[in-house]
Amino acid sequence: MEEQKKNMLSLIQPTNTPHLGNYLGAMRNWVKMQNDYNCFFGIADLHSITIRQDPVKLRGQIKESYALLIAAGLDPEKSVLFVQGHNPTHAELSWVLSCYTQFGELSRMTQFKDKSAKHPDNINAGLFTYPVLMAADILLYQADYVPVGQDQLQHLELARNIVQRFNGIYGDVFTMPEGYITKSTAKVMSLQDPSKKMSKSDENTNASVWVLDDRDTIIRKFKRAVTDSETEVCAREGKDGIINLMSIYSAATDKSFEDIEREFAGKGYGEFKLAVGEAVADMLAPMQSEFKRVFADKSYLEQCMKEGAEKAFKVSRKTLSKVYKKVGFVTF
Ligand code: TRP
């Protein structure tokens, strides 16, 4: 690993298969980062149990998510690809950081409030301290940049506050992380309600396109996408459904909005929707076939996970032992 490169880190939750928004907003961009940064990408299995999970399903999803990282083009030789729970330092640092995080700060987290409202029967302590564990993920690897979506910015801000507080007491222990927002990232909205983000937990099965959906399913979902009562493919105010389809099409084909308007001038929505569905299916096809290959090779997958965990641990334990020394624990 080269010293002069900056560190980049992000994790995704293994709950549910990633959707088109996760692919365009996260995974696809990560692949481009591999040469310019020391990259750490992980599967946040520890975070996922803040909501009750079915163990059998979860185990499958962790493997699936990990295989998808590789299938999307992340190279386990270039980037550190790891499962959070394989590295004990995450839970360990999280405990220490929780003693440097205020109850009031965590109470203000909007995601905590949202999730508590959604699962009133299971407002567990892990849900509350979720952002502390996320801070540990980031700080263990001295990440300079953290690519995250809008919904995680408040958590990142909390991590920055923890850094300031901790470093203020003990000196330069943690690197101050910054959000890495790519402006080229398409924001993908629900196909059934274009005012909402495409979401993993949407109950309407036509609202989200999963990255492992087969070609026919993808095309069918796009055919059913909610648009408007007009006929013109253009990015005008009030045409949120069409704008969403245009930005997906643009992300899949690299065509500009002007190109798209020209291409579909005088053509109806039906033709446009079909083209978007086909373009998305084409875009995902190589990853899907690579996924099949990787996922079927259990020993390769396991080997990658093991090596990823070792590489991750090698970096993170340095940070952890520094922290233990600073706070006054006895270390050997
Ligand atoms: N909370 C993030 C999400 O739901 C996932 C996550 C866990 C994460 N740890 C992280 C993202 C560290 C960035 C950095 O999307």
Coordinates of C-alpha atoms and ligand atoms in Angstrom, one line a residue:
M1 CA 0.0 0.0 0.0
E2 CA 1.4 3.3 -1.0
E3 CA 1.8 6.0 1.7
Q4 CA 1.0 9.0 -0.4
K5 CA -2.4 7.8 -1.4
K6 CA -5.3 8.9 0.8
N7 CA -7.5 6.4 2.5
M8 CA -11.0 5.9 1.4
L9 CA -13.6 3.7 3.3
S10 CA -17.2 2.8 3.0
L11 CA -19.4 0.0 4.1
I12 CA -22.8 -1.3 2.9
Q13 CA -25.3 -3.1 4.9
P14 CA -26.0 -6.7 3.8
T15 CA -29.7 -6.4 4.4
N16 CA -31.4 -7.2 1.1
T17 CA -29.7 -7.3 -2.3
P18 CA -28.4 -3.9 -3.5
H19 CA -30.7 -2.0 -5.8
L20 CA -30.0 0.1 -8.8
G21 CA -29.5 3.2 -6.6
N22 CA -26.9 1.4 -4.5
Y23 CA -25.1 0.3 -7.6
L24 CA -25.1 3.6 -9.4
G25 CA -24.6 5.6 -6.2
A26 CA -22.0 3.5 -4.5
M27 CA -20.6 0.3 -5.9
R28 CA -20.0 1.5 -9.4
N29 CA -18.2 4.6 -8.2
W30 CA -16.1 2.6 -5.7
V31 CA -14.6 0.7 -8.6
K32 CA -13.2 3.9 -10.1
M33 CA -11.6 4.8 -6.7
Q34 CA -9.4 1.8 -6.6
N35 CA -6.4 3.2 -8.3
D36 CA -6.3 6.6 -6.7
Y37 CA -6.9 5.7 -3.1
N38 CA -6.1 3.1 -0.5
C39 CA -9.6 1.6 -0.5
F40 CA -11.4 -0.2 2.3
F41 CA -14.8 -1.5 1.4
G42 CA -16.8 -3.6 3.8
I43 CA -20.0 -5.4 4.6
A44 CA -21.6 -3.9 7.8
D45 CA -23.0 -7.1 9.3
L46 CA -22.7 -5.8 12.8
H47 CA -24.9 -2.8 11.9
S48 CA -27.5 -5.0 10.3
I49 CA -28.6 -6.7 13.5
T50 CA -29.9 -3.4 15.0
I51 CA -33.0 -4.5 13.2
R52 CA -34.1 -8.1 13.8
Q53 CA -32.7 -10.4 11.0
D54 CA -33.4 -14.0 10.1
P55 CA -30.0 -15.8 10.7
V56 CA -30.1 -18.0 7.7
K57 CA -31.1 -15.2 5.4
L58 CA -28.5 -12.9 6.9
R59 CA -25.7 -15.3 6.4
G60 CA -26.6 -15.7 2.8
Q61 CA -26.9 -12.0 2.3
I62 CA -23.5 -11.3 3.8
K63 CA -21.9 -13.7 1.3
E64 CA -24.0 -12.4 -1.5
S65 CA -23.1 -8.7 -0.8
Y66 CA -19.4 -9.6 -0.5
A67 CA -19.5 -11.5 -3.8
L68 CA -21.3 -8.6 -5.4
L69 CA -18.5 -6.2 -4.5
I70 CA -16.1 -8.4 -6.4
A71 CA -18.5 -8.9 -9.3
A72 CA -19.0 -5.2 -9.5
G73 CA -15.3 -4.9 -10.3
L74 CA -13.6 -4.4 -6.9
D75 CA -10.3 -6.2 -7.0
P76 CA -9.5 -8.0 -3.7
E77 CA -5.8 -7.5 -4.6
K78 CA -6.1 -3.8 -4.9
S79 CA -8.7 -2.9 -2.3
V80 CA -9.3 -4.3 1.2
L81 CA -12.6 -6.0 0.9
F82 CA -13.8 -7.2 4.3
V83 CA -16.7 -8.2 6.5
Q84 CA -16.9 -5.9 9.5
G85 CA -17.7 -8.8 12.0
H86 CA -14.5 -10.6 10.9
N87 CA -12.5 -7.9 12.5
P88 CA -13.0 -7.6 16.3
T89 CA -11.5 -4.1 16.5
H90 CA -14.7 -2.6 15.2
A91 CA -16.6 -3.6 18.3
E92 CA -13.7 -2.8 20.5
L93 CA -13.2 0.7 19.3
S94 CA -16.9 1.3 19.3
W95 CA -17.0 0.7 23.0
V96 CA -14.2 3.3 23.7
L97 CA -15.8 5.8 21.4
S98 CA -19.2 5.4 23.0
C99 CA -17.6 6.8 26.2
Y100 CA -16.7 9.9 24.2
T101 CA -20.2 10.4 22.6
Q102 CA -23.0 12.1 24.4
F103 CA -26.4 10.7 25.0
G104 CA -27.8 14.0 23.6
E105 CA -25.9 13.8 20.4
L106 CA -27.2 10.3 19.7
S107 CA -30.7 11.3 20.5
R108 CA -30.6 13.9 17.8
M109 CA -29.8 11.4 15.0
T110 CA -32.7 11.5 12.5
Q111 CA -32.1 7.9 11.4
F112 CA -32.4 6.7 15.0
K113 CA -35.7 8.6 15.3
D114 CA -37.0 7.2 12.0
K115 CA -36.0 3.7 12.8
S116 CA -37.4 3.9 16.3
A117 CA -40.7 5.0 14.9
K118 CA -40.7 2.2 12.4
H119 CA -39.8 -0.5 14.9
P120 CA -41.4 0.7 18.2
D121 CA -41.2 -2.8 19.6
N122 CA -37.5 -3.0 19.3
I123 CA -35.7 0.2 20.1
N124 CA -32.6 -1.5 21.2
A125 CA -29.4 0.1 22.5
G126 CA -27.5 -1.0 19.3
L127 CA -29.9 1.1 17.3
F128 CA -29.1 4.0 19.5
T129 CA -25.3 3.5 19.3
Y130 CA -25.3 2.6 15.6
P131 CA -23.5 5.9 14.7
V132 CA -20.7 5.2 17.2
L133 CA -20.0 1.9 15.5
M134 CA -20.0 3.6 12.2
A135 CA -17.5 6.2 13.6
A136 CA -15.3 3.3 14.7
D137 CA -15.4 1.8 11.2
I138 CA -14.2 5.1 9.7
L139 CA -11.6 6.0 12.4
L140 CA -10.0 2.6 12.6
Y141 CA -8.7 2.9 9.1
Q142 CA -7.7 6.6 9.4
A143 CA -10.0 7.3 6.5
D144 CA -9.6 10.6 4.7
Y145 CA -12.6 10.2 2.6
V146 CA -15.9 8.4 3.2
P147 CA -18.3 8.1 0.2
V148 CA -21.7 8.2 1.6
G149 CA -25.2 9.1 0.6
Q150 CA -27.1 12.1 1.9
D151 CA -28.8 10.0 4.5
Q152 CA -25.5 9.2 6.2
L153 CA -24.1 12.7 6.4
Q154 CA -25.4 13.3 9.9
H155 CA -23.6 10.2 11.1
L156 CA -20.4 11.3 9.4
E157 CA -20.7 14.6 11.1
L158 CA -20.9 12.9 14.4
A159 CA -17.8 10.9 13.6
R160 CA -16.1 14.2 12.9
N161 CA -17.2 15.6 16.3
I162 CA -15.8 12.5 18.0
V163 CA -12.5 13.0 16.3
Q164 CA -12.3 16.6 17.3
R165 CA -13.2 15.7 20.9
F166 CA -10.8 12.8 21.1
N167 CA -7.9 14.4 19.4
G168 CA -8.5 17.5 21.5
I169 CA -7.8 15.5 24.6
Y170 CA -5.2 13.0 23.4
G171 CA -3.4 14.6 20.5
D172 CA -3.5 13.5 16.9
V173 CA -4.9 10.0 17.1
F174 CA -7.5 10.0 14.4
T175 CA -7.6 11.4 10.9
M176 CA -10.4 13.8 10.3
P177 CA -12.7 12.1 7.8
E178 CA -14.4 14.0 5.0
G179 CA -17.5 13.1 3.0
Y180 CA -16.8 12.2 -0.5
I181 CA -19.7 13.3 -2.6
T182 CA -19.5 12.6 -6.3
K183 CA -21.7 15.0 -8.3
S184 CA -21.9 12.6 -11.2
T185 CA -23.8 10.2 -9.0
A186 CA -27.4 9.7 -10.2
K187 CA -29.9 9.9 -7.4
V188 CA -32.2 7.0 -8.2
M189 CA -35.9 7.4 -7.2
S190 CA -38.6 4.8 -6.7
L191 CA -40.1 3.7 -10.0
Q192 CA -43.5 3.8 -8.4
D193 CA -43.2 7.1 -6.5
P194 CA -40.6 9.4 -8.0
S195 CA -40.7 11.7 -5.0
K196 CA -39.1 9.0 -2.9
K197 CA -35.7 7.5 -3.1
M198 CA -35.4 3.9 -4.3
S199 CA -35.2 1.9 -1.1
K200 CA -34.3 -1.5 0.0
S201 CA -37.3 -1.7 2.3
D202 CA -40.0 -0.6 -0.2
E203 CA -42.9 -3.0 0.0
N204 CA -44.0 -2.3 -3.5
T205 CA -42.0 -4.9 -5.5
N206 CA -42.2 -2.7 -8.7
A207 CA -40.6 0.3 -7.0
S208 CA -37.0 -1.0 -6.9
V209 CA -34.8 -2.8 -9.4
W210 CA -32.4 -5.2 -7.6
V211 CA -29.0 -5.7 -9.2
L212 CA -29.6 -9.4 -9.5
D213 CA -33.0 -9.1 -11.2
D214 CA -33.1 -10.9 -14.5
R215 CA -33.5 -9.1 -17.8
D216 CA -37.3 -9.7 -18.1
T217 CA -38.0 -8.5 -14.6
I218 CA -36.0 -5.4 -15.1
I219 CA -37.8 -4.6 -18.3
R220 CA -41.2 -5.3 -16.8
K221 CA -40.4 -3.0 -13.8
F222 CA -39.4 -0.2 -16.1
K223 CA -42.5 -0.7 -18.3
R224 CA -44.6 -0.2 -15.1
A225 CA -42.7 2.8 -13.9
V226 CA -45.0 5.7 -12.9
T227 CA -44.6 8.7 -15.1
D228 CA -47.2 11.5 -16.0
S229 CA -50.1 12.0 -18.3
E230 CA -48.0 13.8 -21.0
T231 CA -46.2 12.1 -23.9
E232 CA -42.9 14.1 -24.2
V233 CA -39.6 12.7 -23.0
C234 CA -38.0 15.8 -21.5
A235 CA -36.7 17.0 -18.1
R236 CA -39.4 19.6 -17.4
E237 CA -40.6 20.6 -13.9
G238 CA -43.3 18.3 -12.6
K239 CA -42.1 15.4 -14.7
D240 CA -40.3 13.6 -11.8
G241 CA -40.9 10.1 -13.1
I242 CA -39.6 10.9 -16.6
I243 CA -36.6 12.8 -15.1
N244 CA -35.8 9.8 -12.9
L245 CA -35.9 7.5 -16.0
M246 CA -33.8 9.9 -17.9
S247 CA -31.1 10.0 -15.3
I248 CA -31.1 6.3 -15.0
Y249 CA -30.8 6.0 -18.8
S250 CA -28.1 8.6 -18.8
A251 CA -26.2 6.7 -16.1
A252 CA -26.5 3.5 -18.0
T253 CA -25.6 4.8 -21.4
D254 CA -23.5 7.9 -20.7
K255 CA -25.9 9.9 -22.9
S256 CA -26.7 13.5 -21.9
F257 CA -30.2 14.7 -21.2
E258 CA -30.1 16.6 -24.6
D259 CA -29.1 13.5 -26.4
I260 CA -31.9 11.6 -24.7
E261 CA -34.5 14.2 -25.6
R262 CA -33.4 14.1 -29.2
E263 CA -33.4 10.4 -29.3
F264 CA -37.0 10.1 -28.1
A265 CA -38.5 13.2 -29.8
G266 CA -41.8 12.2 -31.2
K267 CA -41.7 8.8 -29.6
G268 CA -43.9 7.7 -26.8
Y269 CA -43.2 6.8 -23.2
G270 CA -43.6 3.1 -24.0
E271 CA -40.6 3.1 -26.3
F272 CA -38.6 5.1 -23.9
K273 CA -39.3 2.9 -20.9
L274 CA -38.4 -0.2 -22.9
A275 CA -35.1 1.5 -23.9
V276 CA -34.3 2.3 -20.3
G277 CA -35.1 -1.2 -19.2
E278 CA -32.9 -2.7 -21.9
A279 CA -30.0 -0.3 -21.1
V280 CA -30.2 -1.1 -17.4
A281 CA -30.3 -4.9 -18.1
D282 CA -27.3 -4.5 -20.4
M283 CA -25.4 -2.5 -17.9
L284 CA -26.0 -5.1 -15.1
A285 CA -25.4 -8.2 -17.2
P286 CA -21.6 -8.4 -16.9
M287 CA -21.8 -8.0 -13.1
Q288 CA -24.6 -10.6 -12.9
S289 CA -22.6 -13.3 -14.8
E290 CA -19.5 -12.5 -12.8
F291 CA -21.6 -12.8 -9.6
K292 CA -22.7 -16.3 -10.6
R293 CA -19.1 -17.3 -11.1
V294 CA -17.8 -15.8 -7.9
F295 CA -20.7 -16.9 -5.7
A296 CA -20.5 -20.5 -6.9
D297 CA -16.8 -20.7 -5.9
K298 CA -17.2 -21.0 -2.2
S299 CA -13.5 -21.6 -1.5
Y300 CA -12.4 -18.5 -3.5
L301 CA -15.0 -16.4 -1.7
E302 CA -13.9 -17.7 1.7
Q303 CA -10.3 -17.1 0.9
C304 CA -11.0 -13.5 -0.2
M305 CA -12.9 -12.9 3.1
K306 CA -10.1 -14.3 5.2
E307 CA -7.4 -12.3 3.4
G308 CA -9.6 -9.2 3.6
A309 CA -10.1 -9.6 7.3
E310 CA -6.4 -10.1 7.8
K311 CA -5.5 -7.0 5.9
A312 CA -8.2 -5.0 7.6
F313 CA -7.0 -6.1 11.0
K314 CA -3.4 -5.3 10.3
V315 CA -4.4 -1.6 9.8
S316 CA -7.0 -1.3 12.4
R317 CA -5.2 -2.9 15.3
K318 CA -2.6 -0.2 15.1
T319 CA -5.2 2.5 15.6
L320 CA -6.8 0.5 18.4
S321 CA -3.6 0.0 20.3
K322 CA -2.8 3.6 20.0
V323 CA -6.2 4.4 21.5
Y324 CA -5.8 1.9 24.3
K325 CA -2.5 3.5 25.2
K326 CA -3.8 7.0 25.1
V327 CA -6.8 6.4 27.3
G328 CA -4.6 4.7 29.9
F329 CA -5.1 1.0 29.5
V330 CA -2.3 -1.4 30.2
T331 CA -1.0 -2.8 26.9
F332 CA 1.9 -5.2 26.0
Ligands
TRP1 N1 -24.6 3.2 7.9 C1 -24.2 3.0 6.5 C2 -25.5 2.8 5.7 O1 -26.5 2.3 6.1 C3 -23.4 1.8 6.4 C4 -22.1 2.0 7.1 C5 -21.6 1.4 8.2 C6 -21.0 2.9 6.7 N2 -20.4 1.8 8.6 C7 -20.0 2.7 7.6 C8 -20.9 3.8 5.6 C9 -18.8 3.5 7.6 C10 -19.7 4.6 5.6 C11 -18.7 4.4 6.5 O2 -25.5 3.2 4.5

